Short mmCIF file of C-alpha atoms in Angstrom, two decimals:
data_model
loop_
_atom_site.label_atom_id
_atom_site.label_comp_id
_atom_site.label_asym_id
_atom_site.label_seq_id
_atom_site.Cartn_x
_atom_site.Cartn_y
_atom_site.Cartn_z
CA UNK I 1 -0.32 -0.09 -0.09
CA UNK I 2 1.28 3.57 -0.84
CA UNK I 3 1.91 5.32 2.64
CA UNK I 4 2.03 9.23 2.05
CA UNK I 5 3.92 11.96 3.81
CA UNK I 6 3.96 15.58 4.91
CA UNK I 7 6.91 17.73 4.09
CA UNK I 8 8.02 19.94 7.10
CA UNK I 9 9.56 22.59 4.74
CA UNK I 10 12.46 24.27 6.98
CA UNK I 11 12.82 26.84 4.13
CA UNK I 12 8.83 27.93 4.51
CA UNK I 13 8.70 28.21 8.92
CA UNK I 14 10.09 29.09 11.61
CA UNK I 15 11.10 26.11 13.99
CA UNK I 16 8.79 26.31 16.68
CA UNK I 17 5.75 26.58 14.03
CA UNK I 18 7.35 23.41 12.26
CA UNK I 19 6.94 21.73 15.33
CA UNK I 20 3.32 22.39 15.44
CA UNK I 21 2.69 21.29 11.93
CA UNK I 22 4.92 17.74 12.94
CA UNK I 23 1.94 17.64 15.74
CA UNK I 24 -0.64 18.65 13.51
CA UNK I 25 0.43 16.41 10.60
CA UNK I 26 0.49 12.91 12.41
CA UNK I 27 -2.99 14.06 13.86
CA UNK I 28 -4.26 14.29 10.48
CA UNK I 29 -3.27 10.55 9.88
CA UNK I 30 0.03 10.77 7.46
CA UNK I 31 2.28 7.83 7.54
CA UNK I 32 5.63 9.94 7.70
CA UNK I 33 7.51 13.00 7.70
CA UNK I 34 10.70 14.67 6.06
CA UNK I 35 12.00 17.64 6.77
CA UNK I 36 14.60 19.40 4.06
CA UNK I 37 17.69 20.39 5.36
CA UNK I 38 19.19 23.98 4.27
CA UNK I 39 21.24 26.60 5.28
CA UNK I 40 19.21 28.80 3.14
CA UNK I 41 15.90 29.16 1.59
CA UNK I 42 14.99 29.30 -2.46
CA UNK I 43 13.69 32.36 -2.41
CA UNK I 44 14.02 35.02 -0.27
CA UNK I 45 10.39 35.26 0.06
CA UNK I 46 10.17 31.86 2.21
CA UNK I 47 12.21 33.59 4.35
CA UNK I 48 13.59 30.52 6.94
CA UNK I 49 16.16 28.54 7.54
CA UNK I 50 16.20 26.80 10.91
CA UNK I 51 18.63 23.92 11.66
CA UNK I 52 16.51 21.00 10.37
CA UNK I 53 18.43 18.29 13.40
CA UNK I 54 17.20 20.09 16.14
CA UNK I 55 14.13 21.06 14.45
CA UNK I 56 14.28 17.21 14.05
CA UNK I 57 14.66 16.69 17.63
CA UNK I 58 11.93 18.19 19.45
CA UNK I 59 9.69 16.45 16.58
CA UNK I 60 10.85 13.16 17.77
CA UNK I 61 9.54 14.13 21.44
CA UNK I 62 6.25 15.79 20.00
CA UNK I 63 5.32 12.89 18.13
CA UNK I 64 4.34 8.97 18.71
CA UNK I 65 3.76 7.11 15.46
CA UNK I 66 4.55 9.13 12.02
CA UNK I 67 8.42 7.67 10.35
CA UNK I 68 10.91 10.57 10.62
CA UNK I 69 13.50 11.10 7.51
CA UNK I 70 15.81 13.72 6.43
CA UNK I 71 14.71 14.70 2.98
CA UNK I 72 17.99 15.24 2.59
CA UNK I 73 20.98 16.07 4.07
CA UNK I 74 24.13 16.18 2.34
CA UNK I 75 26.92 14.68 4.75
CA UNK I 76 30.07 15.93 2.56
CA UNK I 77 30.30 19.32 2.98
CA UNK I 78 28.79 21.35 5.40
CA UNK I 79 28.81 18.46 7.53
CA UNK I 80 31.71 15.98 8.12
CA UNK I 81 30.01 12.46 7.50
CA UNK I 82 31.42 11.07 10.96
CA UNK I 83 28.99 14.00 12.10
CA UNK I 84 26.10 12.81 10.44
CA UNK I 85 27.00 9.57 11.95
CA UNK I 86 26.44 10.31 15.43
CA UNK I 87 23.62 12.88 14.86
CA UNK I 88 21.35 10.23 13.12
CA UNK I 89 22.05 7.88 16.08
CA UNK I 90 21.05 10.01 18.77
CA UNK I 91 18.04 11.00 16.24
CA UNK I 92 16.89 7.62 15.80
CA UNK I 93 17.02 7.01 19.48
CA UNK I 94 14.91 9.73 20.52
CA UNK I 95 12.72 8.54 17.57
CA UNK I 96 12.23 5.49 19.15
CA UNK I 97 13.33 3.84 15.39
CA UNK I 98 11.04 5.91 13.63
CA UNK I 99 14.37 7.52 11.61
CA UNK I 100 15.49 6.88 8.20
CA UNK I 101 18.88 8.90 6.99
CA UNK I 102 18.19 10.25 3.71
CA UNK I 103 21.46 11.70 1.99
CA UNK I 104 22.24 13.31 -1.33
CA UNK I 105 24.65 15.41 -3.06
CA UNK I 106 23.32 18.77 -1.95
CA UNK I 107 23.08 21.87 -3.21
CA UNK I 108 25.80 24.83 -3.71
CA UNK I 109 22.98 26.82 -1.78
CA UNK I 110 23.30 25.57 1.27
CA UNK I 111 26.92 23.77 1.30
CA UNK I 112 28.88 26.85 -0.28
CA UNK I 113 28.74 28.69 3.51
CA UNK I 114 31.66 26.86 4.55
CA UNK I 115 34.01 28.38 1.84
CA UNK I 116 35.05 24.71 0.74
CA UNK I 117 33.91 25.01 -3.03
CA UNK I 118 31.43 23.90 -5.11
CA UNK I 119 32.86 20.05 -6.45
CA UNK I 120 31.70 18.77 -10.11
CA UNK I 121 28.96 16.54 -10.36
CA UNK I 122 31.14 13.30 -10.10
CA UNK I 123 32.95 14.44 -7.46
CA UNK I 124 30.15 14.93 -5.17
CA UNK I 125 28.91 11.44 -6.26
CA UNK I 126 32.18 10.16 -5.22
CA UNK I 127 32.21 11.69 -1.52
CA UNK I 128 28.58 10.74 -0.98
CA UNK I 129 29.38 7.43 -2.11
CA UNK I 130 32.26 7.49 0.99
CA UNK I 131 30.49 9.51 3.19
CA UNK I 132 27.74 6.45 3.38
CA UNK I 133 30.69 4.03 3.95
CA UNK I 134 31.70 5.99 6.58
CA UNK I 135 28.36 6.51 8.48
CA UNK I 136 27.74 2.48 7.86
CA UNK I 137 31.29 1.93 9.83
CA UNK I 138 30.78 4.09 12.35
CA UNK I 139 27.26 2.65 13.07
CA UNK I 140 28.52 -0.43 14.37
CA UNK I 141 29.34 1.32 17.24
CA UNK I 142 33.13 0.36 16.75
CA UNK I 143 35.91 2.62 16.59
CA UNK I 144 36.70 3.66 13.33
CA UNK I 145 39.62 5.18 11.44
CA UNK I 146 39.97 5.96 8.14
CA UNK I 147 41.73 8.01 5.16
CA UNK I 148 39.65 7.88 1.92
CA UNK I 149 40.17 9.74 -1.05
CA UNK I 150 38.00 12.93 -0.06
CA UNK I 151 37.33 11.73 4.06
CA UNK I 152 39.74 11.36 6.98
CA UNK I 153 38.04 10.03 10.02
CA UNK I 154 40.82 9.94 13.26
CA UNK I 155 39.79 6.96 15.62
CA UNK I 156 36.11 7.90 16.28
CA UNK I 157 33.44 5.68 17.72
CA UNK I 158 29.60 6.67 17.89
CA UNK I 159 29.37 5.63 21.96
CA UNK I 160 24.90 6.29 21.69
CA UNK I 161 23.83 3.46 19.40
CA UNK I 162 19.98 2.57 18.58
CA UNK I 163 18.89 -0.47 18.75
CA UNK I 164 17.38 -0.17 15.63
CA UNK I 165 20.09 0.34 13.08
CA UNK I 166 19.34 3.91 11.18
CA UNK I 167 18.09 2.63 7.43
CA UNK I 168 20.07 5.32 4.69
CA UNK I 169 17.90 6.45 1.77
CA UNK I 170 20.15 8.00 -1.02
CA UNK I 171 18.48 10.54 -3.42
CA UNK I 172 19.38 9.35 -7.12
CA UNK I 173 18.70 10.92 -10.89
CA UNK I 174 20.05 9.13 -13.46
CA UNK I 175 22.39 6.03 -14.37
CA UNK I 176 25.49 7.20 -12.58
CA UNK I 177 24.37 7.41 -9.24
CA UNK I 178 22.16 4.29 -9.78
CA UNK I 179 25.21 2.45 -9.96
CA UNK I 180 27.04 4.32 -6.96
CA UNK I 181 24.20 4.04 -4.29
CA UNK I 182 21.69 0.78 -4.76
CA UNK I 183 24.52 -1.62 -3.71
CA UNK I 184 25.04 1.06 -0.76
CA UNK I 185 21.71 2.58 0.36
CA UNK I 186 18.35 0.88 1.77
CA UNK I 187 16.28 2.73 -0.03
CA UNK I 188 16.09 5.03 -3.11
CA UNK I 189 14.73 9.05 -3.01
CA UNK I 190 13.83 10.64 -5.78
CA UNK I 191 11.77 13.92 -6.68
CA UNK I 192 10.47 13.33 -10.10
CA UNK I 193 8.23 10.11 -11.12
CA UNK I 194 10.28 8.05 -13.31
CA UNK I 195 9.30 4.40 -13.70
CA UNK I 196 12.62 3.58 -15.72
CA UNK I 197 14.60 4.84 -12.68
CA UNK I 198 13.12 3.25 -10.22
CA UNK I 199 13.24 -0.41 -12.25
CA UNK I 200 16.93 0.64 -12.83
CA UNK I 201 17.95 0.81 -8.99
CA UNK I 202 15.83 -2.39 -8.48
CA UNK I 203 17.63 -3.99 -10.85
CA UNK I 204 20.96 -2.78 -9.66
CA UNK I 205 20.14 -4.11 -6.12
CA UNK I 206 19.11 -7.30 -7.47
CA UNK I 207 22.25 -7.69 -9.42
CA UNK I 208 24.31 -7.85 -6.43
CA UNK I 209 22.31 -9.86 -4.40
CA UNK I 210 19.83 -7.27 -2.50
CA UNK I 211 16.37 -7.75 -1.98
CA UNK I 212 14.64 -5.48 -4.87
CA UNK I 213 12.13 -4.33 -2.83
CA UNK I 214 13.48 -1.18 -1.23
CA UNK I 215 11.32 1.70 -0.35
CA UNK I 216 11.09 4.61 -3.09
CA UNK I 217 10.67 7.66 -1.76
CA UNK I 218 9.22 10.94 -3.40
CA UNK I 219 7.91 14.34 -3.08
CA UNK I 220 5.85 16.19 -4.85
CA UNK I 221 4.73 20.09 -4.48
CA UNK I 222 0.75 21.01 -4.25
CA UNK I 223 -0.49 24.44 -3.14
CA UNK I 224 -3.96 23.68 -1.80
CA UNK I 225 -6.12 27.41 -1.24
CA UNK I 226 -9.79 27.94 -0.86
CA UNK I 227 -9.24 30.62 -3.53
CA UNK I 228 -7.17 29.31 -6.55
CA UNK I 229 -5.91 32.59 -7.55
CA UNK I 230 -4.22 33.22 -4.01
CA UNK I 231 -2.54 29.51 -4.91
CA UNK I 232 -1.11 30.15 -8.03
CA UNK I 233 0.10 34.02 -6.80
CA UNK I 234 1.83 31.98 -3.72
CA UNK I 235 2.99 29.26 -5.63
CA UNK I 236 4.38 31.55 -7.83
CA UNK I 237 6.61 33.71 -4.97
CA UNK I 238 7.43 30.69 -3.62
CA UNK I 239 7.80 28.10 -5.08
CA UNK I 240 8.79 29.26 -9.10
CA UNK I 241 12.18 28.34 -8.28
CA UNK I 242 11.10 24.52 -8.96
CA UNK I 243 10.47 24.92 -12.17
CA UNK I 244 14.28 25.37 -13.12
CA UNK I 245 15.23 21.28 -12.40
CA UNK I 246 17.63 19.73 -10.51
CA UNK I 247 20.41 20.25 -12.52
CA UNK I 248 20.10 24.08 -12.18
CA UNK I 249 18.87 24.38 -8.39
CA UNK I 250 22.02 22.13 -7.41
CA UNK I 251 24.32 24.85 -8.70
CA UNK I 252 23.01 28.31 -7.58
CA UNK I 253 24.59 29.63 -4.74
CA UNK I 254 22.11 32.26 -3.66
CA UNK I 255 18.57 33.44 -2.94
CA UNK I 256 19.17 36.31 -5.15
CA UNK I 257 20.77 33.71 -8.25
CA UNK I 258 17.57 31.83 -7.72
CA UNK I 259 15.16 35.02 -8.03
CA UNK I 260 17.35 35.93 -11.01
CA UNK I 261 17.11 32.90 -12.85
CA UNK I 262 13.49 32.72 -12.44
CA UNK I 263 12.35 35.81 -13.18
CA UNK I 264 10.38 35.69 -16.60
CA UNK I 265 8.76 32.57 -14.61
CA UNK I 266 5.00 33.55 -15.17
CA UNK I 267 2.48 32.24 -12.22
CA UNK I 268 0.81 29.94 -15.12
CA UNK I 269 4.07 28.27 -15.31
CA UNK I 270 4.41 28.16 -12.14
CA UNK I 271 0.58 26.54 -12.09
CA UNK I 272 1.26 24.13 -14.69
CA UNK I 273 3.89 22.07 -12.95
CA UNK I 274 2.63 22.49 -9.12
CA UNK I 275 -1.75 21.40 -8.51
CA UNK I 276 -3.14 25.08 -6.96
CA UNK I 277 -6.79 25.35 -5.49
CA UNK I 278 -9.25 23.80 -3.79
CA UNK I 279 -9.53 20.51 -6.38
CA UNK I 280 -8.56 17.73 -4.22
CA UNK I 281 -8.70 15.86 -7.46
CA UNK I 282 -6.11 17.77 -9.22
CA UNK I 283 -3.75 17.11 -6.41
CA UNK I 284 -4.84 13.24 -6.51
CA UNK I 285 -3.99 13.17 -10.25
CA UNK I 286 -0.62 15.15 -10.03
CA UNK I 287 -0.09 12.67 -7.05
CA UNK I 288 -0.79 9.43 -8.93
CA UNK I 289 2.15 9.66 -11.44
CA UNK I 290 4.41 8.46 -8.17
CA UNK I 291 2.51 5.19 -7.12
CA UNK I 292 2.15 4.46 -10.74
CA UNK I 293 5.77 4.89 -11.75
CA UNK I 294 6.46 2.32 -8.67
CA UNK I 295 6.97 4.72 -5.72
CA UNK I 296 5.76 3.37 -2.28
CA UNK I 297 6.11 6.63 -0.70
CA UNK I 298 4.86 10.05 -1.27
CA UNK I 299 5.48 13.38 0.50
CA UNK I 300 3.76 16.40 -0.02
CA UNK I 301 4.77 19.91 0.37
CA UNK I 302 2.05 22.04 1.05
CA UNK I 303 3.56 25.59 -0.24
CA UNK I 304 3.64 28.43 1.84
CA UNK I 305 4.22 28.30 5.33
CA UNK I 306 1.29 30.91 6.13
CA UNK I 307 -1.26 28.52 4.51
CA UNK I 308 -0.42 25.16 6.83
CA UNK I 309 -3.25 25.69 9.46
CA UNK I 310 -6.09 26.19 6.95
CA UNK I 311 -4.74 23.20 5.15
CA UNK I 312 -4.75 20.95 8.11
CA UNK I 313 -8.15 22.25 9.54
CA UNK I 314 -9.96 21.44 5.76
CA UNK I 315 -8.00 19.75 3.13
CA UNK I 316 -5.53 17.08 5.03
CA UNK I 317 -7.59 14.40 5.87
CA UNK I 318 -10.09 14.83 2.98
CA UNK I 319 -7.37 14.72 0.45
CA UNK I 320 -5.51 11.24 2.42
CA UNK I 321 -8.86 9.44 2.13
CA UNK I 322 -8.84 10.41 -1.38
CA UNK I 323 -5.16 9.12 -2.09
CA UNK I 324 -5.67 5.79 0.01
CA UNK I 325 -8.72 5.31 -1.84
CA UNK I 326 -7.37 6.22 -5.42
CA UNK I 327 -4.14 4.27 -4.83
CA UNK I 328 -5.44 0.85 -3.95
#
């Protein structure tokens, strides 16, 4: 059965509001919750970027049932993989085994802040592959020394190791990333409903003797509002960056860059890629592309920090009912 999640969008809400929304999402019946991990918002109009790991620690205590996930964290530049291993282990303990570590190669927008430059795609893939290996080693609880091509670990040990191992989900976008991460990660993360990508992931895992039934976790923005015009305006104001595609989004370094790159994106362009307004059936139709492509888990992003309370009060539960009915 397809599982539906809620996105804690750190770029559009402050930390206390995010914890409150997490509780509301659990009460509305969402199966899991994912959190972005940003140092910057995509656009200045979004206006937020709290530290995701502090938020998730609070969410772990404020919720009881929903699974939690980073979607995604980059364990290679802004964070050293040894530090990610420690905080992922700690969060798994706080969440009583409900946490999955979602990782990816990152975006220049967030990683440039530590002044280490922005590597090429090929190098970022190599770095993430090595980072996952280091995290796996440290999660054994054993003393680890590591000297690789990109990272060093000197006599490190995770002292608080969770009883439930931390699953790792890796974000992939094409053949190179599938080849790199299918043998290493437990689950697949992708942001486009591409069946060939999902099939390639399962095939790559089976070829190495791993189970072929890994979870496939996707994400889709929606902009529910009673007023469609207001929804389109809000989506354009805060989410027009989405039209650039990830090849562009990964490389731009600042919110000003995203503002300039999207200055000619029209509201109607945004509405073509993001379902906007009160029509729940239109949202279901957009989401259905993911389960048709083989996604097992689909997280919704409700656009607009100020639009969350109304979404939970009026739309979340009937939307979940429609989604579950359609996905059967």
